[in-house]
PDB file of C-alpha atoms in Angstrom:
ATOM      1  CA  UNK A   1      12.619  -7.861  17.772  1.00 39.00           C
ATOM      2  CA  UNK A   2      14.364  -9.814  15.149  1.00 40.00           C
ATOM      3  CA  UNK A   3      13.396 -13.372  14.341  1.00 42.00           C
ATOM      4  CA  UNK A   4      16.079 -15.746  14.701  1.00 36.00           C
ATOM      5  CA  UNK A   5      14.244 -18.831  12.838  1.00 36.00           C
ATOM      6  CA  UNK A   6      11.880 -19.440  10.344  1.00 40.00           C
ATOM      7  CA  UNK A   7       8.112 -20.780  11.214  1.00 42.00           C
ATOM      8  CA  UNK A   8       5.791 -19.215  14.039  1.00 39.00           C
ATOM      9  CA  UNK A   9       6.914 -16.685  16.427  1.00 37.00           C
ATOM     10  CA  UNK A  10       5.386 -14.860  19.411  1.00 36.00           C
ATOM     11  CA  UNK A  11       6.040 -11.250  19.239  1.00 38.00           C
ATOM     12  CA  UNK A  12       6.444  -8.982  22.330  1.00 34.00           C
ATOM     13  CA  UNK A  13       5.335  -5.581  22.317  1.00 35.00           C
ATOM     14  CA  UNK A  14       8.052  -2.708  22.786  1.00 37.00           C
ATOM     15  CA  UNK A  15       5.888  -0.405  24.714  1.00 38.00           C
ATOM     16  CA  UNK A  16       2.553  -0.452  26.549  1.00 35.00           C
ATOM     17  CA  UNK A  17      -0.494   0.897  24.333  1.00 40.00           C
ATOM     18  CA  UNK A  18      -3.932   0.644  24.419  1.00 54.00           C
ATOM     19  CA  UNK A  19      -3.666  -2.595  22.016  1.00 74.00           C
ATOM     20  CA  UNK A  20      -1.744  -5.193  23.282  1.00 81.00           C
ATOM     21  CA  UNK A  21       0.507  -6.753  20.537  1.00 81.00           C
ATOM     22  CA  UNK A  22       2.405  -9.170  22.738  1.00 76.00           C
ATOM     23  CA  UNK A  23       0.430 -12.429  21.523  1.00 81.00           C
ATOM     24  CA  UNK A  24       0.796 -11.285  17.844  1.00 88.00           C
ATOM     25  CA  UNK A  25       1.616 -14.603  15.573  1.00 90.00           C
ATOM     26  CA  UNK A  26       3.870 -14.478  12.400  1.00 92.00           C
ATOM     27  CA  UNK A  27       3.611 -17.250  10.402  1.00 94.00           C
ATOM     28  CA  UNK A  28       4.970 -17.840   6.607  1.00 94.00           C
ATOM     29  CA  UNK A  29       1.854 -17.540   4.165  1.00 95.00           C
ATOM     30  CA  UNK A  30       3.656 -18.236   0.480  1.00 95.00           C
ATOM     31  CA  UNK A  31       7.424 -18.591  -0.701  1.00 94.00           C
ATOM     32  CA  UNK A  32       9.607 -18.829  -3.714  1.00 93.00           C
ATOM     33  CA  UNK A  33       9.547 -15.338  -5.258  1.00 93.00           C
ATOM     34  CA  UNK A  34      12.177 -13.064  -6.158  1.00 91.00           C
ATOM     35  CA  UNK A  35      10.623  -9.935  -4.934  1.00 94.00           C
ATOM     36  CA  UNK A  36       6.799  -9.130  -4.064  1.00 95.00           C
ATOM     37  CA  UNK A  37       4.972  -6.174  -3.268  1.00 97.00           C
ATOM     38  CA  UNK A  38       1.708  -4.305  -3.654  1.00 97.00           C
ATOM     39  CA  UNK A  39      -0.847  -6.990  -1.500  1.00 98.00           C
ATOM     40  CA  UNK A  40      -4.518  -6.253  -1.860  1.00 98.00           C
ATOM     41  CA  UNK A  41      -7.202  -8.362  -0.328  1.00 97.00           C
ATOM     42  CA  UNK A  42     -10.077  -9.255  -2.713  1.00 95.00           C
ATOM     43  CA  UNK A  43     -13.717  -9.407  -1.761  1.00 91.00           C
ATOM     44  CA  UNK A  44     -13.656 -13.040  -3.113  1.00 92.00           C
ATOM     45  CA  UNK A  45     -11.123 -14.131  -0.143  1.00 95.00           C
ATOM     46  CA  UNK A  46      -7.931 -13.676  -2.358  1.00 97.00           C
ATOM     47  CA  UNK A  47      -4.731 -12.022  -2.147  1.00 98.00           C
ATOM     48  CA  UNK A  48      -3.332 -10.243  -5.061  1.00 98.00           C
ATOM     49  CA  UNK A  49       0.264  -9.517  -5.274  1.00 98.00           C
ATOM     50  CA  UNK A  50       2.581  -7.938  -7.513  1.00 98.00           C
ATOM     51  CA  UNK A  51       5.329 -10.482  -8.512  1.00 96.00           C
ATOM     52  CA  UNK A  52       7.714  -7.679  -9.844  1.00 95.00           C
ATOM     53  CA  UNK A  53      10.771  -9.161 -11.460  1.00 95.00           C
ATOM     54  CA  UNK A  54       8.724 -11.770 -13.490  1.00 96.00           C
ATOM     55  CA  UNK A  55       6.159  -8.773 -14.541  1.00 97.00           C
ATOM     56  CA  UNK A  56       3.080 -10.276 -13.556  1.00 97.00           C
ATOM     57  CA  UNK A  57       0.379 -10.635 -10.932  1.00 98.00           C
ATOM     58  CA  UNK A  58      -0.449 -13.058  -8.975  1.00 97.00           C
ATOM     59  CA  UNK A  59      -3.584 -14.255  -6.887  1.00 97.00           C
ATOM     60  CA  UNK A  60      -3.232 -16.554  -3.766  1.00 97.00           C
ATOM     61  CA  UNK A  61      -6.278 -18.421  -1.992  1.00 96.00           C
ATOM     62  CA  UNK A  62      -5.398 -19.448   1.498  1.00 94.00           C
ATOM     63  CA  UNK A  63      -5.062 -23.053   1.410  1.00 92.00           C
ATOM     64  CA  UNK A  64      -4.095 -23.090  -2.036  1.00 94.00           C
ATOM     65  CA  UNK A  65      -1.322 -22.530  -4.516  1.00 94.00           C
ATOM     66  CA  UNK A  66      -0.442 -19.192  -6.224  1.00 95.00           C
ATOM     67  CA  UNK A  67      -1.819 -18.869  -9.602  1.00 97.00           C
ATOM     68  CA  UNK A  68      -0.942 -15.981 -12.282  1.00 97.00           C
ATOM     69  CA  UNK A  69      -3.858 -13.475 -12.788  1.00 96.00           C
ATOM     70  CA  UNK A  70      -1.879 -11.151 -15.184  1.00 96.00           C
ATOM     71  CA  UNK A  71       1.260 -11.981 -17.362  1.00 96.00           C
ATOM     72  CA  UNK A  72       2.992  -8.649 -19.139  1.00 96.00           C
ATOM     73  CA  UNK A  73       1.749  -6.523 -15.981  1.00 97.00           C
ATOM     74  CA  UNK A  74       3.740  -3.429 -17.010  1.00 96.00           C
ATOM     75  CA  UNK A  75       5.803  -3.557 -14.220  1.00 96.00           C
ATOM     76  CA  UNK A  76       2.790  -3.849 -11.638  1.00 97.00           C
ATOM     77  CA  UNK A  77       3.674  -2.346  -8.215  1.00 97.00           C
ATOM     78  CA  UNK A  78       0.964  -1.320  -5.783  1.00 98.00           C
ATOM     79  CA  UNK A  79      -2.608  -2.753  -5.856  1.00 98.00           C
ATOM     80  CA  UNK A  80      -6.131  -1.750  -4.536  1.00 98.00           C
ATOM     81  CA  UNK A  81      -9.547  -3.053  -4.636  1.00 96.00           C
ATOM     82  CA  UNK A  82     -12.543  -0.604  -4.713  1.00 95.00           C
ATOM     83  CA  UNK A  83     -16.001  -0.924  -3.266  1.00 90.00           C
ATOM     84  CA  UNK A  84     -17.338  -2.843  -6.526  1.00 92.00           C
ATOM     85  CA  UNK A  85     -14.309  -5.180  -6.435  1.00 93.00           C
ATOM     86  CA  UNK A  86     -12.420  -3.767  -9.082  1.00 96.00           C
ATOM     87  CA  UNK A  87      -8.721  -3.850  -9.243  1.00 97.00           C
ATOM     88  CA  UNK A  88      -6.616  -0.839  -9.382  1.00 98.00           C
ATOM     89  CA  UNK A  89      -2.904  -1.524 -10.154  1.00 98.00           C
ATOM     90  CA  UNK A  90       0.281   1.274 -10.642  1.00 98.00           C
ATOM     91  CA  UNK A  91       2.285  -0.060 -13.428  1.00 98.00           C
ATOM     92  CA  UNK A  92       5.544   1.312 -12.930  1.00 97.00           C
ATOM     93  CA  UNK A  93       6.828   0.320 -16.502  1.00 96.00           C
ATOM     94  CA  UNK A  94       4.129   1.537 -18.558  1.00 97.00           C
ATOM     95  CA  UNK A  95       3.718   4.777 -16.452  1.00 97.00           C
ATOM     96  CA  UNK A  96      -0.029   4.411 -15.792  1.00 98.00           C
ATOM     97  CA  UNK A  97      -2.648   3.491 -13.328  1.00 98.00           C
ATOM     98  CA  UNK A  98      -5.039   0.754 -14.850  1.00 98.00           C
ATOM     99  CA  UNK A  99      -8.388  -0.707 -13.161  1.00 98.00           C
ATOM    100  CA  UNK A 100      -9.601  -4.253 -13.982  1.00 97.00           C
ATOM    101  CA  UNK A 101     -13.377  -5.178 -13.700  1.00 93.00           C
ATOM    102  CA  UNK A 102     -14.486  -8.646 -12.615  1.00 88.00           C
ATOM    103  CA  UNK A 103     -14.584  -9.702 -16.353  1.00 90.00           C
ATOM    104  CA  UNK A 104     -10.426  -8.999 -16.888  1.00 91.00           C
ATOM    105  CA  UNK A 105     -11.389  -6.034 -18.807  1.00 94.00           C
ATOM    106  CA  UNK A 106      -8.819  -3.236 -18.382  1.00 95.00           C
ATOM    107  CA  UNK A 107      -9.332   0.436 -18.406  1.00 97.00           C
ATOM    108  CA  UNK A 108      -6.233   2.913 -18.093  1.00 98.00           C
ATOM    109  CA  UNK A 109      -7.026   6.007 -15.355  1.00 98.00           C
ATOM    110  CA  UNK A 110      -4.109   7.909 -15.682  1.00 98.00           C
ATOM    111  CA  UNK A 111      -1.195   7.891 -18.046  1.00 98.00           C
ATOM    112  CA  UNK A 112       0.325  11.437 -18.170  1.00 98.00           C
ATOM    113  CA  UNK A 113       0.207  14.971 -16.888  1.00 98.00           C
ATOM    114  CA  UNK A 114      -0.259  17.743 -18.986  1.00 97.00           C
ATOM    115  CA  UNK A 115       1.169  15.829 -21.918  1.00 97.00           C
ATOM    116  CA  UNK A 116       4.196  14.145 -20.174  1.00 98.00           C
ATOM    117  CA  UNK A 117       4.264  10.523 -19.006  1.00 97.00           C
ATOM    118  CA  UNK A 118       4.074   9.875 -15.503  1.00 98.00           C
ATOM    119  CA  UNK A 119       7.499   8.867 -13.711  1.00 97.00           C
ATOM    120  CA  UNK A 120       6.442   5.224 -12.535  1.00 97.00           C
ATOM    121  CA  UNK A 121       3.263   5.143 -10.416  1.00 98.00           C
ATOM    122  CA  UNK A 122       4.039   3.196  -7.214  1.00 98.00           C
ATOM    123  CA  UNK A 123       1.445   2.693  -4.784  1.00 98.00           C
ATOM    124  CA  UNK A 124      -2.577   3.403  -4.764  1.00 98.00           C
ATOM    125  CA  UNK A 125      -5.562   3.975  -2.444  1.00 98.00           C
ATOM    126  CA  UNK A 126      -9.254   4.255  -3.301  1.00 97.00           C
ATOM    127  CA  UNK A 127     -11.992   6.005  -1.295  1.00 96.00           C
ATOM    128  CA  UNK A 128     -15.522   4.370  -1.321  1.00 93.00           C
ATOM    129  CA  UNK A 129     -16.637   7.093  -3.412  1.00 94.00           C
ATOM    130  CA  UNK A 130     -14.600   6.432  -6.221  1.00 94.00           C
ATOM    131  CA  UNK A 131     -11.665   9.021  -5.501  1.00 97.00           C
ATOM    132  CA  UNK A 132      -8.239   7.346  -6.526  1.00 98.00           C
ATOM    133  CA  UNK A 133      -5.069   8.421  -4.935  1.00 98.00           C
ATOM    134  CA  UNK A 134      -1.810   7.411  -6.155  1.00 98.00           C
ATOM    135  CA  UNK A 135       2.065   8.006  -5.633  1.00 98.00           C
ATOM    136  CA  UNK A 136       4.196   8.725  -8.612  1.00 98.00           C
ATOM    137  CA  UNK A 137       8.078   8.610  -7.641  1.00 97.00           C
ATOM    138  CA  UNK A 138      11.235   7.336 -10.031  1.00 93.00           C
ATOM    139  CA  UNK A 139      13.326   4.928  -9.009  1.00 92.00           C
ATOM    140  CA  UNK A 140      16.022   3.423 -10.566  1.00 87.00           C
ATOM    141  CA  UNK A 141      16.442   4.108 -14.460  1.00 85.00           C
ATOM    142  CA  UNK A 142      13.302   5.778 -13.983  1.00 89.00           C
ATOM    143  CA  UNK A 143      15.010   8.812 -12.789  1.00 87.00           C
ATOM    144  CA  UNK A 144      17.316   9.336 -15.994  1.00 86.00           C
ATOM    145  CA  UNK A 145      14.287   8.760 -18.502  1.00 92.00           C
ATOM    146  CA  UNK A 146      11.407  10.647 -16.569  1.00 95.00           C
ATOM    147  CA  UNK A 147       9.922  13.588 -18.472  1.00 97.00           C
ATOM    148  CA  UNK A 148       8.298  15.327 -15.310  1.00 97.00           C
ATOM    149  CA  UNK A 149      10.556  17.415 -13.390  1.00 96.00           C
ATOM    150  CA  UNK A 150       8.353  16.482 -10.218  1.00 97.00           C
ATOM    151  CA  UNK A 151       7.704  13.971  -8.010  1.00 97.00           C
ATOM    152  CA  UNK A 152       4.019  13.586  -7.748  1.00 98.00           C
ATOM    153  CA  UNK A 153       0.757  12.514  -5.288  1.00 98.00           C
ATOM    154  CA  UNK A 154      -2.153  12.579  -7.360  1.00 98.00           C
ATOM    155  CA  UNK A 155      -5.787  12.391  -7.174  1.00 98.00           C
ATOM    156  CA  UNK A 156      -8.125  10.603  -9.893  1.00 98.00           C
ATOM    157  CA  UNK A 157     -11.951  11.252  -9.778  1.00 96.00           C
ATOM    158  CA  UNK A 158     -14.425  10.664 -12.835  1.00 94.00           C
ATOM    159  CA  UNK A 159     -11.927  11.048 -15.454  1.00 94.00           C
ATOM    160  CA  UNK A 160     -10.202  14.237 -13.799  1.00 97.00           C
ATOM    161  CA  UNK A 161      -6.762  14.194 -12.697  1.00 98.00           C
ATOM    162  CA  UNK A 162      -5.066  16.702 -10.257  1.00 98.00           C
ATOM    163  CA  UNK A 163      -2.255  16.894  -8.026  1.00 98.00           C
ATOM    164  CA  UNK A 164      -2.322  16.364  -4.402  1.00 98.00           C
ATOM    165  CA  UNK A 165       1.266  17.231  -3.740  1.00 98.00           C
ATOM    166  CA  UNK A 166       4.741  17.828  -5.290  1.00 98.00           C
ATOM    167  CA  UNK A 167       7.047  16.610  -2.501  1.00 96.00           C
ATOM    168  CA  UNK A 168      10.759  17.087  -2.747  1.00 94.00           C
ATOM    169  CA  UNK A 169      11.439  13.679  -1.724  1.00 96.00           C
ATOM    170  CA  UNK A 170       9.975  10.496  -3.573  1.00 97.00           C
ATOM    171  CA  UNK A 171       6.400   9.586  -2.312  1.00 98.00           C
ATOM    172  CA  UNK A 172       6.044   5.685  -2.000  1.00 98.00           C
ATOM    173  CA  UNK A 173       3.123   4.218  -0.176  1.00 98.00           C
ATOM    174  CA  UNK A 174      -0.356   5.528   0.302  1.00 98.00           C
ATOM    175  CA  UNK A 175      -3.351   4.863   2.590  1.00 98.00           C
ATOM    176  CA  UNK A 176      -6.676   6.251   3.897  1.00 97.00           C
ATOM    177  CA  UNK A 177      -7.777   6.877   7.301  1.00 97.00           C
ATOM    178  CA  UNK A 178     -10.796   4.590   8.442  1.00 95.00           C
ATOM    179  CA  UNK A 179     -13.071   7.409   7.709  1.00 95.00           C
ATOM    180  CA  UNK A 180     -11.880   8.616   4.667  1.00 95.00           C
ATOM    181  CA  UNK A 181     -10.988  12.099   5.946  1.00 97.00           C
ATOM    182  CA  UNK A 182      -7.200  11.866   5.983  1.00 98.00           C
ATOM    183  CA  UNK A 183      -4.663  10.405   3.231  1.00 98.00           C
ATOM    184  CA  UNK A 184      -1.039   9.231   4.558  1.00 98.00           C
ATOM    185  CA  UNK A 185       1.566   8.953   2.367  1.00 98.00           C
ATOM    186  CA  UNK A 186       5.356   7.794   3.072  1.00 98.00           C
ATOM    187  CA  UNK A 187       8.560   9.555   1.857  1.00 98.00           C
ATOM    188  CA  UNK A 188      11.152   7.150   1.048  1.00 96.00           C
ATOM    189  CA  UNK A 189      13.861   9.933   0.846  1.00 97.00           C
ATOM    190  CA  UNK A 190      12.685  12.078   3.648  1.00 97.00           C
ATOM    191  CA  UNK A 191      11.984   8.875   5.727  1.00 98.00           C
ATOM    192  CA  UNK A 192       8.467  10.449   6.963  1.00 98.00           C
ATOM    193  CA  UNK A 193       5.009   9.874   6.654  1.00 98.00           C
ATOM    194  CA  UNK A 194       2.750  13.007   5.673  1.00 98.00           C
ATOM    195  CA  UNK A 195      -0.866  13.406   6.306  1.00 98.00           C
ATOM    196  CA  UNK A 196      -3.200  15.110   4.348  1.00 98.00           C
ATOM    197  CA  UNK A 197      -6.879  16.488   5.243  1.00 98.00           C
ATOM    198  CA  UNK A 198      -9.763  15.316   2.956  1.00 98.00           C
ATOM    199  CA  UNK A 199     -12.970  17.024   2.341  1.00 98.00           C
ATOM    200  CA  UNK A 200     -15.985  15.568   1.163  1.00 97.00           C
ATOM    201  CA  UNK A 201     -15.209  16.061  -2.453  1.00 97.00           C
ATOM    202  CA  UNK A 202     -11.883  14.035  -1.797  1.00 97.00           C
ATOM    203  CA  UNK A 203      -9.827  17.447  -2.346  1.00 98.00           C
ATOM    204  CA  UNK A 204      -6.704  17.550   0.042  1.00 98.00           C
ATOM    205  CA  UNK A 205      -5.298  20.184   2.258  1.00 98.00           C
ATOM    206  CA  UNK A 206      -3.405  20.830   5.383  1.00 98.00           C
ATOM    207  CA  UNK A 207      -0.090  18.963   4.226  1.00 98.00           C
ATOM    208  CA  UNK A 208       1.881  18.234   7.256  1.00 98.00           C
ATOM    209  CA  UNK A 209       4.428  15.644   8.591  1.00 98.00           C
ATOM    210  CA  UNK A 210       2.896  12.998  11.183  1.00 98.00           C
ATOM    211  CA  UNK A 211       6.051  10.961  11.488  1.00 98.00           C
ATOM    212  CA  UNK A 212       9.826  11.503  11.223  1.00 98.00           C
ATOM    213  CA  UNK A 213      12.975   9.463  11.511  1.00 97.00           C
ATOM    214  CA  UNK A 214      11.673   6.253  10.382  1.00 97.00           C
ATOM    215  CA  UNK A 215      14.611   3.839  10.062  1.00 96.00           C
ATOM    216  CA  UNK A 216      15.218   2.361   6.850  1.00 96.00           C
ATOM    217  CA  UNK A 217      13.331   3.232   3.559  1.00 96.00           C
ATOM    218  CA  UNK A 218       9.760   3.530   4.277  1.00 97.00           C
ATOM    219  CA  UNK A 219       7.424   1.587   1.563  1.00 97.00           C
ATOM    220  CA  UNK A 220       3.761   0.565   1.984  1.00 97.00           C
ATOM    221  CA  UNK A 221       1.240   2.148   4.984  1.00 98.00           C
ATOM    222  CA  UNK A 222      -2.031   0.827   5.891  1.00 98.00           C
ATOM    223  CA  UNK A 223      -4.433   1.608   8.921  1.00 98.00           C
ATOM    224  CA  UNK A 224      -6.606  -0.297  11.096  1.00 97.00           C
ATOM    225  CA  UNK A 225     -10.136   0.111  12.134  1.00 95.00           C
ATOM    226  CA  UNK A 226      -8.775   2.493  15.304  1.00 95.00           C
ATOM    227  CA  UNK A 227      -6.790   4.802  13.190  1.00 96.00           C
ATOM    228  CA  UNK A 228      -3.333   2.897  13.736  1.00 97.00           C
ATOM    229  CA  UNK A 229      -0.886   3.109  10.938  1.00 98.00           C
ATOM    230  CA  UNK A 230       1.309   0.413   9.603  1.00 98.00           C
ATOM    231  CA  UNK A 231       4.290   1.054   8.020  1.00 98.00           C
ATOM    232  CA  UNK A 232       6.529  -0.889   6.301  1.00 98.00           C
ATOM    233  CA  UNK A 233      10.448   0.286   6.256  1.00 97.00           C
ATOM    234  CA  UNK A 234      13.443  -1.528   7.585  1.00 96.00           C
ATOM    235  CA  UNK A 235      10.784  -3.483  10.018  1.00 96.00           C
ATOM    236  CA  UNK A 236       6.866  -3.456  10.035  1.00 97.00           C
ATOM    237  CA  UNK A 237       6.157  -0.752  12.548  1.00 97.00           C
ATOM    238  CA  UNK A 238       2.757   0.456  14.014  1.00 97.00           C
ATOM    239  CA  UNK A 239       1.785   3.857  15.090  1.00 97.00           C
ATOM    240  CA  UNK A 240      -1.119   5.306  17.011  1.00 97.00           C
ATOM    241  CA  UNK A 241      -3.263   7.972  14.694  1.00 97.00           C
ATOM    242  CA  UNK A 242      -0.919  10.897  16.285  1.00 97.00           C
ATOM    243  CA  UNK A 243       2.185   9.192  15.217  1.00 97.00           C
ATOM    244  CA  UNK A 244       3.413   7.294  18.534  1.00 96.00           C
ATOM    245  CA  UNK A 245       5.297   4.328  17.648  1.00 96.00           C
ATOM    246  CA  UNK A 246       3.477   1.110  19.507  1.00 95.00           C
ATOM    247  CA  UNK A 247       5.076  -1.730  18.032  1.00 95.00           C
ATOM    248  CA  UNK A 248       7.538  -3.189  15.545  1.00 94.00           C
ATOM    249  CA  UNK A 249       8.679  -6.659  14.175  1.00 94.00           C
ATOM    250  CA  UNK A 250      11.873  -6.902  12.149  1.00 93.00           C
ATOM    251  CA  UNK A 251      12.159  -9.516   9.114  1.00 92.00           C
ATOM    252  CA  UNK A 252      15.089 -11.133   7.647  1.00 88.00           C
ATOM    253  CA  UNK A 253      14.698  -8.776   4.935  1.00 89.00           C
ATOM    254  CA  UNK A 254      13.166  -5.445   4.659  1.00 92.00           C
ATOM    255  CA  UNK A 255       9.290  -5.631   4.094  1.00 96.00           C
ATOM    256  CA  UNK A 256       8.072  -4.184   1.209  1.00 96.00           C
ATOM    257  CA  UNK A 257       4.546  -3.793   1.482  1.00 97.00           C
ATOM    258  CA  UNK A 258       1.507  -5.049   3.433  1.00 97.00           C
ATOM    259  CA  UNK A 259      -2.469  -5.181   3.659  1.00 98.00           C
ATOM    260  CA  UNK A 260      -5.312  -6.724   5.555  1.00 97.00           C
ATOM    261  CA  UNK A 261      -7.495  -9.671   4.713  1.00 96.00           C
ATOM    262  CA  UNK A 262      -9.422 -12.818   5.751  1.00 95.00           C
ATOM    263  CA  UNK A 263     -11.247 -11.781   8.740  1.00 93.00           C
ATOM    264  CA  UNK A 264      -8.894  -8.440   8.805  1.00 95.00           C
ATOM    265  CA  UNK A 265      -7.094  -9.636  12.070  1.00 96.00           C
ATOM    266  CA  UNK A 266      -4.500 -11.138   9.465  1.00 97.00           C
ATOM    267  CA  UNK A 267      -1.865  -8.570   8.046  1.00 97.00           C
ATOM    268  CA  UNK A 268      -0.267  -9.966   5.079  1.00 98.00           C
ATOM    269  CA  UNK A 269       3.460  -8.422   4.541  1.00 98.00           C
ATOM    270  CA  UNK A 270       5.237  -9.243   1.662  1.00 96.00           C
ATOM    271  CA  UNK A 271       8.908  -9.422   2.591  1.00 87.00           C
ATOM    272  CA  UNK A 272      11.028  -9.850  -0.758  1.00 83.00           C
ATOM    273  CA  UNK A 273      10.634 -13.340  -1.793  1.00 88.00           C
ATOM    274  CA  UNK A 274       8.186 -14.247   0.775  1.00 94.00           C
ATOM    275  CA  UNK A 275       4.920 -13.470   2.370  1.00 97.00           C
ATOM    276  CA  UNK A 276       3.707 -13.489   5.973  1.00 97.00           C
ATOM    277  CA  UNK A 277       0.781 -13.780   7.742  1.00 97.00           C
ATOM    278  CA  UNK A 278       0.320 -11.804  11.111  1.00 96.00           C
ATOM    279  CA  UNK A 279      -2.468 -12.108  13.364  1.00 95.00           C
ATOM    280  CA  UNK A 280      -3.139  -9.123  14.886  1.00 94.00           C
ATOM    281  CA  UNK A 281      -5.110  -7.796  17.999  1.00 94.00           C
ATOM    282  CA  UNK A 282      -6.638  -5.296  16.036  1.00 94.00           C
ATOM    283  CA  UNK A 283      -8.800  -5.531  13.022  1.00 95.00           C
ATOM    284  CA  UNK A 284      -7.614  -3.773  10.001  1.00 96.00           C
ATOM    285  CA  UNK A 285      -9.547  -1.619   7.371  1.00 93.00           C
ATOM    286  CA  UNK A 286     -10.100  -1.845   3.669  1.00 88.00           C
ATOM    287  CA  UNK A 287     -11.853   0.611   1.650  1.00 78.00           C
ATOM    288  CA  UNK A 288     -14.748  -0.796   1.148  1.00 74.00           C
ATOM    289  CA  UNK A 289     -15.337  -0.979   4.824  1.00 67.00           C
ATOM    290  CA  UNK A 290     -15.777   2.425   4.966  1.00 50.00           C
ATOM    291  CA  UNK A 291     -19.252   3.661   6.076  1.00 46.00           C
TER     292      UNK A 291
END
């Protein structure tokens, strides 16, 4: 269903499901940007996003004006918050993944694989036990300048970097299941979502395609407390844990990413120059809620 005018919308579910999305409300949360990506909700009640063309990180507290969190962000894209409230950022221009503590001190977690620069880290997810997962595709000029001859999905744990997968297509968004036992990765070229089983150590196995034939280029992905998947592609599309399509909503521009926040019934969607807030019928999940 396509929105025909700005403001607040009531959306209709496309099919019957265990969750009723027919009362979902969409409103504009913030605007005036060129291209926004990487939303992450902090434990302090702020939304952090990457203002990509301006090369900076922005923080927004509901009811307040956006503020600059960090200039010269290294081409920041995906962001995530861990159980301690630290910020993880994929710096696509700097070819690295960094972590920022509550004092603003920055630590580089990953910048190279076997002596070669990463292509351009894109999105990141953090498990409560400290396992960090991120995607490393190559978009735009990165295709011509990359040093690695593959696209990667990586795992970082206690200073050690390992490869989860080397997909043929470019991996993009990444998310964890609520119980931390599954890892989901969108693939922009193959137009699908792959899933991996994670053991107690955080090691991945049993790679398989969960969702295929996605319309548009799948980008960000998130999960809710019931295990449903929310994918930003040509629209925001909700799938059941088994990969069945439950509902979708189309914006004026293809959404880039999404994240749950506030009381976890708010889904924030970055849609190029604007951020929208969707009031959902199911609570979303973030890693610091994990048992």
